[in-house]
Amino acid sequence: MTFAQFTLVLEVHRNLENLRDDLRTNAQLCLDAYAKGVPPADIEKVALQNTQQYERRLQWHNDFEADSTRNLELTSALEALGLSRSEYEAIRSELSQATQTLKMGGDLRVLAEGVLATIEPHQKLFRFNEK
Amino acid sequence: MSWTKGFNFRGTSSYVTDGANDTYVVNDLYPTTRNGVTFGWETLSSIDEADRSTGVDVRLAGINYFWGGATSLRNFWVDLPATGDYEITLALGDQAGAKTNNKIVFKDTTTVLATVNPASQSANEWADATGALLSGANWPASNTPLTKTFATTRFTGQGDQTGNSQYFSLAHISLNQVTAGSATVKQLAALGVG
């Protein structure tokens, strides 16, 4: 394990964990906005922009993977930290699936509830301590 | 379609209600996506947050801040939808405390575009994007945005308190993509037409 490997895994981890949080947070904000009577067109505009941002952040992983040298470095770095490539792929797949479902469109309230039901929140020490 | 995104730095998300194009920044680590935009601090090391007052414009209601030192640089990043011209709106300061040498540098990924560095500010005195100092009462209507050209799709607001044992303190940044049409309107307005 080197500092360079650790930095790479840290950024990969940060992007995916933040994205998991953002999917859930924005789904809840979407439901809250409907409950507050925010005009649907405004909610839809932001939801579309959010989805485009999710896609963009997932694309960073695709771009990295497409470079065979970097891709091997990532696998080595994950393994050096005792993490598995397969878990990384499963998380990417989970978040990609949710993003693609949002992209297909439909009733935003149903889509938001779907995100909250399917994207599992990870345990958080800081959030656990929030009063 | 115009793109405008604002960031209200404060201590808690629910302290005030943000405007339609704005979202709160409560120690958000990059990349965070909210309100249709991806943004955040590069690192949260030493970054703190505070609510200040609900009796002022919501954009001035709180701050994110850090203490200066030998090398104290903290980057706030925003992913822009495209390269090009953007109007930057700024409220640099602190509703509740005076500041000395509060400094922010605007960049794209690497190129310095502008620096705002008031030598001294009273409590509730705000530096706008041009460096002009305004009271909390005057800032909402009288602050002047600064238009800069971004060669990359990254906005960087770099808090810089290097060698300065003082607090950096930031309340608001917003970015407005300047479309060709709106630039023309501005030029006509400057000429007294339209």
Coordinates of C-alpha atoms in Angstrom, one line a residue:
Chain A
M1 CA 0.0 0.0 0.0
T2 CA 1.4 3.4 -1.1
F3 CA 0.1 6.9 -0.4
A4 CA -0.6 7.2 -4.2
Q5 CA -2.8 4.1 -4.0
F6 CA -4.5 5.3 -0.9
T7 CA -5.3 8.7 -2.5
L8 CA -6.8 7.0 -5.6
V9 CA -9.0 4.7 -3.5
L10 CA -10.0 7.7 -1.3
E11 CA -11.3 9.7 -4.3
V12 CA -13.1 6.7 -5.7
H13 CA -14.7 6.0 -2.4
R14 CA -15.6 9.6 -1.8
N15 CA -17.3 10.0 -5.2
L16 CA -19.4 6.8 -4.7
E17 CA -20.3 7.4 -1.1
N18 CA -21.2 11.0 -1.7
L19 CA -23.2 10.0 -4.7
R20 CA -25.1 7.4 -2.6
D21 CA -25.9 10.2 -0.1
D22 CA -26.8 12.7 -2.9
L23 CA -29.2 10.3 -4.6
R24 CA -31.0 9.8 -1.3
T25 CA -30.8 13.4 -0.1
N26 CA -32.1 14.8 -3.4
A27 CA -34.9 12.2 -3.6
Q28 CA -36.1 13.3 -0.1
L29 CA -35.7 17.0 -1.1
C30 CA -37.8 16.3 -4.2
L31 CA -40.6 14.8 -2.1
D32 CA -40.3 17.7 0.4
A33 CA -40.6 20.2 -2.5
Y34 CA -43.8 18.6 -3.7
A35 CA -45.2 18.6 -0.2
K36 CA -44.4 22.3 0.1
G37 CA -46.2 23.1 -3.2
V38 CA -43.1 24.1 -5.2
P39 CA -44.1 24.3 -8.9
P40 CA -43.6 20.9 -10.5
A41 CA -41.7 22.4 -13.4
D42 CA -39.1 23.8 -11.0
I43 CA -38.8 20.5 -9.3
E44 CA -38.5 18.6 -12.6
K45 CA -35.8 21.1 -13.9
V46 CA -33.6 20.5 -10.8
A47 CA -34.2 16.7 -10.9
L48 CA -33.1 16.6 -14.5
Q49 CA -30.0 18.6 -13.7
N50 CA -29.2 16.3 -10.7
T51 CA -29.5 13.2 -12.9
Q52 CA -27.2 14.7 -15.4
Q53 CA -24.7 15.3 -12.6
Y54 CA -25.0 11.8 -11.4
E55 CA -24.3 10.5 -14.9
R56 CA -21.3 12.7 -15.1
R57 CA -19.9 11.5 -11.9
L58 CA -20.4 7.9 -12.8
Q59 CA -18.7 8.6 -16.2
W60 CA -15.5 9.5 -14.3
H61 CA -15.3 5.8 -13.3
N62 CA -16.0 4.6 -16.9
D63 CA -13.3 6.9 -18.3
F64 CA -10.8 5.7 -15.7
E65 CA -11.6 2.1 -16.4
A66 CA -11.2 2.7 -20.2
D67 CA -7.5 3.4 -19.5
S68 CA -6.1 -0.1 -19.1
T69 CA -3.0 1.1 -17.1
R70 CA -5.1 3.1 -14.7
N71 CA -7.7 0.4 -14.4
L72 CA -5.0 -2.1 -13.3
E73 CA -3.7 0.5 -10.8
L74 CA -7.1 0.9 -9.3
T75 CA -7.6 -2.9 -8.9
S76 CA -4.2 -3.1 -7.2
A77 CA -5.0 -0.2 -5.0
L78 CA -8.3 -1.6 -3.9
E79 CA -6.8 -5.0 -3.2
A80 CA -3.9 -3.4 -1.3
L81 CA -6.5 -1.9 1.0
G82 CA -8.3 -5.2 1.4
L83 CA -11.2 -4.1 -0.7
S84 CA -12.5 -6.1 -3.6
R85 CA -13.0 -5.0 -7.2
S86 CA -16.3 -6.9 -7.2
E87 CA -17.7 -4.8 -4.4
Y88 CA -16.6 -1.7 -6.3
E89 CA -18.3 -2.9 -9.4
A90 CA -21.5 -3.8 -7.5
I91 CA -21.7 -0.3 -6.0
R92 CA -21.2 1.3 -9.4
S93 CA -23.9 -0.9 -10.8
E94 CA -26.3 -0.1 -8.0
L95 CA -25.8 3.7 -8.4
S96 CA -25.9 3.5 -12.2
Q97 CA -29.1 1.5 -12.2
A98 CA -30.8 4.1 -10.0
T99 CA -29.5 6.9 -12.2
Q100 CA -30.7 5.2 -15.4
T101 CA -34.1 4.7 -13.8
L102 CA -34.3 8.4 -13.0
K103 CA -33.2 9.2 -16.5
M104 CA -36.0 7.2 -18.0
G105 CA -38.4 9.6 -16.4
G106 CA -42.0 9.2 -15.1
D107 CA -43.7 10.4 -12.0
L108 CA -41.0 12.1 -10.0
R109 CA -42.6 11.2 -6.7
V110 CA -42.6 7.5 -7.6
L111 CA -39.0 7.7 -8.8
A112 CA -37.9 9.5 -5.6
E113 CA -39.6 6.9 -3.4
G114 CA -37.9 4.2 -5.5
V115 CA -34.5 5.7 -4.9
L116 CA -35.1 5.8 -1.1
A117 CA -36.3 2.2 -1.2
T118 CA -33.5 0.8 -3.3
I119 CA -30.4 2.8 -2.4
E120 CA -29.3 1.6 1.0
P121 CA -27.9 4.3 3.3
H122 CA -24.5 3.3 4.7
Q123 CA -23.8 3.6 8.4
K124 CA -22.4 7.0 9.3
L125 CA -20.6 7.8 12.5
F126 CA -21.0 11.5 12.1
R127 CA -24.7 11.3 11.3
F128 CA -25.2 8.9 14.2
N129 CA -23.9 11.5 16.5
E130 CA -26.1 14.3 15.1
K131 CA -28.7 15.4 17.7
Chain B
M1 CA -31.4 28.2 -21.0
S2 CA -29.7 30.3 -18.4
W3 CA -27.7 28.6 -15.7
T4 CA -27.5 30.3 -12.3
K5 CA -26.4 28.5 -9.1
G6 CA -25.8 30.1 -5.7
F7 CA -24.2 28.8 -2.6
N8 CA -25.1 30.0 0.9
F9 CA -22.4 29.0 3.3
R10 CA -23.8 28.5 6.9
G11 CA -23.9 26.2 9.9
T12 CA -27.2 24.3 9.4
S13 CA -29.2 23.6 6.3
S14 CA -32.6 24.6 7.8
Y15 CA -31.5 27.8 9.5
V16 CA -33.0 29.9 6.7
T17 CA -34.8 29.1 3.4
D18 CA -32.7 29.5 0.3
G19 CA -33.8 31.2 -2.9
A20 CA -34.8 29.2 -5.9
N21 CA -31.4 29.0 -7.5
D22 CA -29.5 28.7 -4.3
T23 CA -28.5 25.9 -2.0
Y24 CA -26.7 25.7 1.4
V25 CA -23.1 24.7 2.0
V26 CA -22.7 23.1 5.4
N27 CA -19.2 21.7 5.2
D28 CA -20.0 19.8 1.9
L29 CA -17.1 17.8 0.6
Y30 CA -16.6 17.8 -3.2
P31 CA -18.2 16.1 -5.1
T32 CA -21.7 16.8 -3.7
T33 CA -24.7 17.2 -6.0
R34 CA -27.6 19.3 -4.9
N35 CA -29.9 21.7 -6.6
G36 CA -28.7 20.4 -10.0
V37 CA -25.0 21.3 -9.5
T38 CA -21.9 19.5 -8.3
F39 CA -19.8 21.4 -5.8
G40 CA -18.0 21.2 -2.5
W41 CA -14.8 21.9 -0.5
E42 CA -11.7 20.0 -1.8
T43 CA -11.0 19.1 1.8
L44 CA -12.9 19.7 5.1
S45 CA -9.7 19.9 7.1
S46 CA -10.0 23.0 9.3
I47 CA -13.2 24.2 7.6
D48 CA -15.8 25.1 10.1
E49 CA -19.3 26.4 9.7
A50 CA -21.6 28.8 11.6
D51 CA -25.1 30.3 11.6
R52 CA -25.1 34.0 12.3
S53 CA -28.4 35.7 11.9
T54 CA -31.9 35.2 10.5
G55 CA -32.3 39.0 10.5
V56 CA -30.3 39.6 7.4
D57 CA -30.6 38.6 3.7
V58 CA -30.6 34.8 3.7
R59 CA -27.4 34.8 1.6
L60 CA -25.6 36.5 4.5
A61 CA -27.1 34.4 7.3
G62 CA -24.1 32.2 8.0
I63 CA -20.5 31.4 7.1
N64 CA -18.0 28.7 6.4
Y65 CA -14.6 29.7 7.8
F66 CA -11.1 28.6 8.6
W67 CA -8.1 30.0 10.6
G68 CA -5.0 31.1 8.7
G69 CA -1.5 29.8 9.1
A70 CA 1.7 29.0 7.3
T71 CA 0.0 27.6 4.2
S72 CA -3.7 28.0 4.5
L73 CA -5.4 27.5 1.2
R74 CA -8.9 25.9 0.9
N75 CA -10.6 25.4 -2.5
F76 CA -14.3 25.5 -3.0
W77 CA -15.1 23.9 -6.4
V78 CA -18.1 24.1 -8.6
D79 CA -18.6 22.1 -11.8
L80 CA -19.7 24.5 -14.5
P81 CA -21.9 23.3 -17.4
A82 CA -19.5 24.7 -20.0
T83 CA -16.5 26.9 -20.5
G84 CA -17.2 30.6 -21.2
D85 CA -18.3 33.7 -19.4
Y86 CA -19.8 33.7 -15.9
E87 CA -20.9 36.5 -13.6
I88 CA -19.6 35.9 -10.1
T89 CA -21.5 37.3 -7.1
L90 CA -19.7 37.3 -3.8
A91 CA -20.4 38.1 -0.1
L92 CA -17.0 37.8 1.7
G93 CA -17.2 38.6 5.4
D94 CA -19.0 37.8 8.6
Q95 CA -22.2 39.1 9.9
A96 CA -21.0 38.7 13.5
G97 CA -17.3 39.6 13.4
A98 CA -14.7 41.9 12.0
K99 CA -12.1 40.5 9.6
T100 CA -8.6 41.4 8.6
N101 CA -7.1 40.4 5.2
N102 CA -9.9 38.1 4.3
K103 CA -8.9 36.8 0.9
I104 CA -10.5 34.8 -1.9
V105 CA -9.0 34.0 -5.3
F106 CA -11.2 33.1 -8.2
K107 CA -9.7 30.6 -10.7
D108 CA -10.8 28.1 -13.2
T109 CA -8.8 24.9 -12.8
T110 CA -5.5 26.7 -12.5
T111 CA -5.6 30.2 -13.9
V112 CA -6.1 33.1 -11.5
L113 CA -9.0 35.3 -12.7
A114 CA -9.5 37.7 -9.9
T115 CA -8.6 38.3 -6.2
V116 CA -10.7 40.0 -3.6
N117 CA -8.7 40.9 -0.5
P118 CA -10.2 43.7 1.7
A119 CA -7.6 44.8 4.3
S120 CA -10.2 45.3 7.0
Q121 CA -13.9 44.7 7.4
S122 CA -16.3 45.5 10.2
A123 CA -18.9 43.0 11.4
N124 CA -21.7 42.7 8.8
E125 CA -19.6 44.5 6.2
W126 CA -19.3 42.5 3.0
A127 CA -16.9 42.5 0.1
D128 CA -18.5 42.0 -3.2
A129 CA -16.9 40.4 -6.3
T130 CA -15.3 43.6 -7.3
G131 CA -13.8 44.2 -3.8
A132 CA -16.3 47.0 -2.9
L133 CA -17.3 47.0 0.8
L134 CA -21.0 47.2 1.5
S135 CA -23.1 47.0 4.7
G136 CA -25.4 44.1 5.2
A137 CA -28.4 46.3 4.4
N138 CA -26.9 47.5 1.1
W139 CA -25.2 44.3 -0.1
P140 CA -28.4 42.7 -1.5
A141 CA -29.3 45.5 -3.9
S142 CA -25.9 47.1 -4.5
N143 CA -23.4 44.4 -4.8
T144 CA -21.8 44.2 -8.2
P145 CA -21.1 40.9 -9.9
L146 CA -17.8 40.3 -11.7
T147 CA -17.8 38.7 -15.2
K148 CA -14.9 36.3 -15.9
T149 CA -14.1 33.9 -18.7
F150 CA -13.6 30.3 -17.6
A151 CA -11.3 28.2 -19.9
T152 CA -12.2 25.0 -18.0
T153 CA -15.5 23.8 -16.5
R154 CA -14.2 24.2 -13.0
F155 CA -14.9 27.2 -10.8
T156 CA -12.5 27.5 -7.9
G157 CA -13.0 29.9 -5.0
Q158 CA -9.8 29.6 -3.1
G159 CA -9.8 30.9 0.4
D160 CA -6.2 32.1 1.1
Q161 CA -5.0 33.0 4.6
T162 CA -1.4 32.0 4.0
G163 CA 0.8 33.5 6.6
N164 CA -2.1 35.4 8.0
S165 CA -3.2 34.5 11.5
Q166 CA -6.7 35.6 10.9
Y167 CA -10.0 34.0 10.0
F168 CA -11.2 33.5 6.4
S169 CA -14.9 33.9 6.3
L170 CA -17.3 33.4 3.4
A171 CA -21.1 33.7 3.2
H172 CA -22.2 33.6 -0.4
I173 CA -21.0 32.8 -4.0
S174 CA -23.2 32.6 -7.0
L175 CA -22.4 31.9 -10.6
N176 CA -24.5 33.0 -13.6
Q177 CA -23.7 31.7 -17.0
V178 CA -23.6 34.7 -19.4
T179 CA -25.2 33.7 -22.7
A180 CA -24.5 35.5 -25.9
G181 CA -28.0 37.1 -25.8
S182 CA -27.7 38.4 -22.3
A183 CA -24.2 39.8 -23.0
T184 CA -25.7 41.7 -25.9
V185 CA -28.5 43.1 -23.7
K186 CA -25.8 44.2 -21.2
Q187 CA -23.8 46.0 -23.9
L188 CA -27.0 47.7 -25.2
A189 CA -27.8 48.7 -21.7
A190 CA -24.4 50.1 -21.2
L191 CA -24.9 52.2 -24.3
G192 CA -28.2 53.4 -22.9
V193 CA -30.2 51.4 -25.4
G194 CA -32.9 48.9 -24.4

